[in-house]
CSV table of C-alpha atoms and ligand atoms in Angstrom, one decimal:
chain,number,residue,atom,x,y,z
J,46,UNK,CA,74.4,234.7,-62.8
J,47,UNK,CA,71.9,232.2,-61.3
J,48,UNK,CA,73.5,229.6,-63.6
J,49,UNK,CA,76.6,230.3,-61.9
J,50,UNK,CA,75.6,229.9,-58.6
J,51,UNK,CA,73.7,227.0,-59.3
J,52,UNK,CA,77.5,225.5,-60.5
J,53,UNK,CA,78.8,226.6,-57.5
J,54,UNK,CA,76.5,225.3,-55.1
J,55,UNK,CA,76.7,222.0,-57.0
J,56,UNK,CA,80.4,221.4,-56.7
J,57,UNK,CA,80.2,222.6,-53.2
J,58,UNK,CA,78.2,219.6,-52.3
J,59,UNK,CA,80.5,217.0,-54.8
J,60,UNK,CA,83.6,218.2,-52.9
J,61,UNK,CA,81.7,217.6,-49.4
J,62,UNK,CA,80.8,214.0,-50.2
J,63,UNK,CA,84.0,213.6,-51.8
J,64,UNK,CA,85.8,214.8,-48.6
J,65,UNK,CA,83.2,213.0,-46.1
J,66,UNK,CA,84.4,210.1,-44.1
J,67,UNK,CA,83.3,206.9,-46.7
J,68,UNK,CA,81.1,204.1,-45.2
J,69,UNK,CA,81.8,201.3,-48.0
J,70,UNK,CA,85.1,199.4,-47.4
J,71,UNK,CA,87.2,197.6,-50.2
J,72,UNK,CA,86.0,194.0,-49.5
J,73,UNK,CA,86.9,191.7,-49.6
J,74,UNK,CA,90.7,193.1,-48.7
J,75,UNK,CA,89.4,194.4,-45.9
J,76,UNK,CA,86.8,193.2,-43.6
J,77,UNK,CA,84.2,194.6,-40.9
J,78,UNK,CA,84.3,192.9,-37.4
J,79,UNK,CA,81.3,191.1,-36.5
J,80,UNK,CA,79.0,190.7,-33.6
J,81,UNK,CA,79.8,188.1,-31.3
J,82,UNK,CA,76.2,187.5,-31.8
J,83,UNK,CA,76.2,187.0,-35.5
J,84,UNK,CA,75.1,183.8,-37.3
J,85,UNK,CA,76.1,182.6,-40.2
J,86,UNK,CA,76.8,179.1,-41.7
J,87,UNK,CA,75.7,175.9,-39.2
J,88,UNK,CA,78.2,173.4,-38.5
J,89,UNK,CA,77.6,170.3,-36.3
J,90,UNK,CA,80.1,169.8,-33.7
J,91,UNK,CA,82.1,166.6,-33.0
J,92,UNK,CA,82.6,165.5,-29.2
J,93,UNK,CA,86.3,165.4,-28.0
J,94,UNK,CA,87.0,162.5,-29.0
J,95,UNK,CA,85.7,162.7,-32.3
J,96,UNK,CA,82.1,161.0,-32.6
J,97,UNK,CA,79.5,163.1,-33.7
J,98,UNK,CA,77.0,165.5,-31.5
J,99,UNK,CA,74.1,165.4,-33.4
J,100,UNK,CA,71.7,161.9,-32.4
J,101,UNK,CA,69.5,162.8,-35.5
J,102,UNK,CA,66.3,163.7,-32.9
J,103,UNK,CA,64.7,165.8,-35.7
J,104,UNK,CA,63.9,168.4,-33.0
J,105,UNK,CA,66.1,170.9,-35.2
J,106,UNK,CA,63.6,170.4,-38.5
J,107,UNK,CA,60.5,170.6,-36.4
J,108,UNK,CA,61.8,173.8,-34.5
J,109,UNK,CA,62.8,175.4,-38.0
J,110,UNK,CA,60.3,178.0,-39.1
J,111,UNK,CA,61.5,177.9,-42.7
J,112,UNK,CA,61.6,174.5,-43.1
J,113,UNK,CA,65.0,174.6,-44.2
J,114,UNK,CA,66.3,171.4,-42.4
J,115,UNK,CA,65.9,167.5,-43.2
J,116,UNK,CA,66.9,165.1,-41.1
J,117,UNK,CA,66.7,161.4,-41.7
J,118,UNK,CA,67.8,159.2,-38.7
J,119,UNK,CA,69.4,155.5,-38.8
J,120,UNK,CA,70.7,153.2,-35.8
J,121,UNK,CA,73.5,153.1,-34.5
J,122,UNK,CA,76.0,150.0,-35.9
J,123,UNK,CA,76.9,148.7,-32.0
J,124,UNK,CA,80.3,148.0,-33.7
J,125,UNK,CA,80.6,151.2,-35.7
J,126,UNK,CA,78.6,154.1,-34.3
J,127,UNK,CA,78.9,157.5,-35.6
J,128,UNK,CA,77.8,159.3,-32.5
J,129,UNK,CA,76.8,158.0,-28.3
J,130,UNK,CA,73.4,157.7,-28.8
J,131,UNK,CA,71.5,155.2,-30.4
J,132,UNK,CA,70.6,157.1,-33.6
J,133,UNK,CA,72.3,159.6,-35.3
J,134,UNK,CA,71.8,161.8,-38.5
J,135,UNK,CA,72.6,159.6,-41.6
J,136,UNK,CA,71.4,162.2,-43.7
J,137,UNK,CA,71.6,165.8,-42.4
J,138,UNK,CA,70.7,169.0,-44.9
J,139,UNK,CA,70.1,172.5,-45.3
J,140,UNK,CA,69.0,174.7,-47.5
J,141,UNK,CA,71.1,178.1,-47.4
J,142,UNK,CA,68.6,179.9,-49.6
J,143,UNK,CA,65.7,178.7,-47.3
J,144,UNK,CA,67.5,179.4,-44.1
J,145,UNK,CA,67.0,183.3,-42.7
J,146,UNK,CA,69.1,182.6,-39.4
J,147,UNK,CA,67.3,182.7,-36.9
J,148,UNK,CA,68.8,180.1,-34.8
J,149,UNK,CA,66.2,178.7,-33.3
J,150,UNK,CA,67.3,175.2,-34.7
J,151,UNK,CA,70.3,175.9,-32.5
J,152,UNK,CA,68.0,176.8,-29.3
J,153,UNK,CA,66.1,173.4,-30.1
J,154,UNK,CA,69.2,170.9,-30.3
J,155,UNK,CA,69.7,169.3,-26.9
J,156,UNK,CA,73.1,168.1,-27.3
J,157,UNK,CA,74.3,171.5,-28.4
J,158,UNK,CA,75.5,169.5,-31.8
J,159,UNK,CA,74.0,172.6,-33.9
J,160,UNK,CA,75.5,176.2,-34.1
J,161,UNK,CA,75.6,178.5,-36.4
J,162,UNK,CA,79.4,180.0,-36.9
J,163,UNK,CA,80.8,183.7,-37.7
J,164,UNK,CA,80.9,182.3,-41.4
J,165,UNK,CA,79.0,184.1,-43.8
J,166,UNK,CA,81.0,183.7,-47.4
J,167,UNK,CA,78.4,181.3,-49.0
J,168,UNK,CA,78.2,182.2,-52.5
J,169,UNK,CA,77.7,179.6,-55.3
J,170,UNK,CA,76.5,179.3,-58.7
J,171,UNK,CA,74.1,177.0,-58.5
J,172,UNK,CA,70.7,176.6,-56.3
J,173,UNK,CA,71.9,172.5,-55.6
J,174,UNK,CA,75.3,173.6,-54.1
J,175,UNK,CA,73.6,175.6,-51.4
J,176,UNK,CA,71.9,172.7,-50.0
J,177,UNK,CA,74.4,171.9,-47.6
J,178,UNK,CA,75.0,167.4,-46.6
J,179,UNK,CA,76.7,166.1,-44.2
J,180,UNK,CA,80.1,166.1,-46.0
J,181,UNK,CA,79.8,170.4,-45.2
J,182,UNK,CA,77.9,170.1,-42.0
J,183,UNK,CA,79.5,167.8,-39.9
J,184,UNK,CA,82.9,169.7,-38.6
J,185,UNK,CA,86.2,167.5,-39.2
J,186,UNK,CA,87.9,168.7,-36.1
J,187,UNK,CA,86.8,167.4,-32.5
J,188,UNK,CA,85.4,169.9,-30.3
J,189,UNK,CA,85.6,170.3,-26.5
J,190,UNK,CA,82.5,168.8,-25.3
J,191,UNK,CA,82.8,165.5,-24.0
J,192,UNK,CA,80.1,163.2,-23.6
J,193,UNK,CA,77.9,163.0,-20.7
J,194,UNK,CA,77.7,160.1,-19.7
J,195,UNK,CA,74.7,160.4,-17.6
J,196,UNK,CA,73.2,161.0,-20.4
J,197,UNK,CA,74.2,158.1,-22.8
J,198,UNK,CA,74.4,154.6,-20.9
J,199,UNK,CA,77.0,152.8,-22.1
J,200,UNK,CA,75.6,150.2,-24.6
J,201,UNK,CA,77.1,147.0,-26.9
J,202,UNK,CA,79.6,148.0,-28.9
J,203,UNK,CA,80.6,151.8,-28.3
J,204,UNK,CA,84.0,152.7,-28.2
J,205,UNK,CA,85.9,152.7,-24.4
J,206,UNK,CA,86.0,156.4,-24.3
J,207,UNK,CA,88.7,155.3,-22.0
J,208,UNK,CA,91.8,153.1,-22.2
J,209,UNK,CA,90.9,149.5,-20.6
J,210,UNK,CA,87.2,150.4,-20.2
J,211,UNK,CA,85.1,147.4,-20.2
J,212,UNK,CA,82.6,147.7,-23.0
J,213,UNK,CA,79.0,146.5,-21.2
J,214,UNK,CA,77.6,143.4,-23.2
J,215,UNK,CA,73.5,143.7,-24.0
J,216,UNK,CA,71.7,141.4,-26.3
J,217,UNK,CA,72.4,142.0,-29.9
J,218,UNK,CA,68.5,141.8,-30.7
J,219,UNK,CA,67.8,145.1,-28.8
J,220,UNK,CA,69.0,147.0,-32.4
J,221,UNK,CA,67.6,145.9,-35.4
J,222,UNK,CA,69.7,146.1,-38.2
J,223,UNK,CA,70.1,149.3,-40.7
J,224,UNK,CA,68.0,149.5,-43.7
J,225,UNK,CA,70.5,148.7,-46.4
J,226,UNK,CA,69.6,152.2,-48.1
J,227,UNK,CA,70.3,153.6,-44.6
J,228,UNK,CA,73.5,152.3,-44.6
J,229,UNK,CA,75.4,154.6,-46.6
J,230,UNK,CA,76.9,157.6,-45.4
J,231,UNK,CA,76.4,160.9,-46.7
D,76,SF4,S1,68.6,179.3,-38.5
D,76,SF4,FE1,66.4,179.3,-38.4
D,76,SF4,S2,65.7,179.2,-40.6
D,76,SF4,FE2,67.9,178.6,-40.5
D,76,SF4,S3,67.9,176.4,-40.4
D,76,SF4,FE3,68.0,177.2,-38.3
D,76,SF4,S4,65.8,177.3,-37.6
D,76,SF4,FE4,65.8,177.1,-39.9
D,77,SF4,S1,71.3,168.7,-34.7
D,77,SF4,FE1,70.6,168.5,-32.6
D,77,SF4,S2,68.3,168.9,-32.8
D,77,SF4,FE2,69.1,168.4,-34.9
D,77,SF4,S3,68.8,166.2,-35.2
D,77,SF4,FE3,70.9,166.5,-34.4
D,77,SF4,S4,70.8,166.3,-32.1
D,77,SF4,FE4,68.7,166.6,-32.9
């Protein structure tokens, strides 16, 4: 009889589970929202009209407790440059399986080039292809920050950010040249 009840009592509690509102979802067909505040994957933003944000300060790979960033800087080409400041980040990487997201790299960039995005769908199969270059960091679409220009005097050689802008001459001496194994980009 006590078998019985102990049958009873058992399904009992399979058929209240069963019937119990479920707190898995069938990703990834369907998805939770997120927090506004969440942070996934970083991205490095691109000014308005196009050059990038990041100057290559290293202030986000000092401020990084996990030492998850490395930043290498180069000068500017006057004739070329990649972002409004003299430097910027010709090699720019992070390691995802270092990284635990705690945005303070973000907090540390001063030119708001750094953020970390809503994106969390990283997986790979190998340790390499979660080191993230460039080629991943750097976003391809401008954002819309434009740049301050009481921040970045105008020097030799950077684009007229507007039509018929007079590009200020300064001697050429001022900027050494790039290392030649500098001056590849990533
Ligand atoms: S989110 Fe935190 S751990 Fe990740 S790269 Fe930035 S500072 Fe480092
Ligand atoms: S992302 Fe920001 S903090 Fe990091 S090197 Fe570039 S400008 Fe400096």
């Amino acid at each position: 009889m006590s078998a019985l009840k102990g049958i009873v009592k058992g399904m009992a509690t399979t058929m209240r589970i069963l019937l119990e509102r479920k707190h898995t979802i069938q990703y990834p067909d369907r998805r939770r929202a997120r927090s506004s505040r969440f942070r996934g994957r970083h991205e490095l933003r691109r000014y308005e009209n196009g050059m990038e944000m990041c100057v290559g300060c290293e202030l986000c790979q000092v401020a990084c407790p996990a030492n998850a960033i490395t930043v290498y800087a180069a000068e500017n080409d006057p004739n070329a440059p990649h972002s409004p400041g003299e430097r910027y980040a010709f090699r720019y990487e992070i390691d995802m399986l270092r990284c635990i997201y705690c945005g303070l790299c973000e907090e540390a960039c001063p030119t708001e080039a750094l953020h970390l995005t809503q994106e969390y769908e990283m997986a790979a199969f190998s340790r390499g292809a979660l080191v993230y270059g460039r080629d991943i960091l750097v976003s391809r679409e401008p954002s819309a920050f434009a740049i301050p220009e009481e921040v970045y005097p105008p020097f030799k050689g950077r684009r007229p950010l507007v039509e018929g802008e007079e590009r200020p001459e300064r001697e050429a001496e001022e900027r050494p040249a790039v290392p030649a194994q500098r001056a590849v980009d990533a």
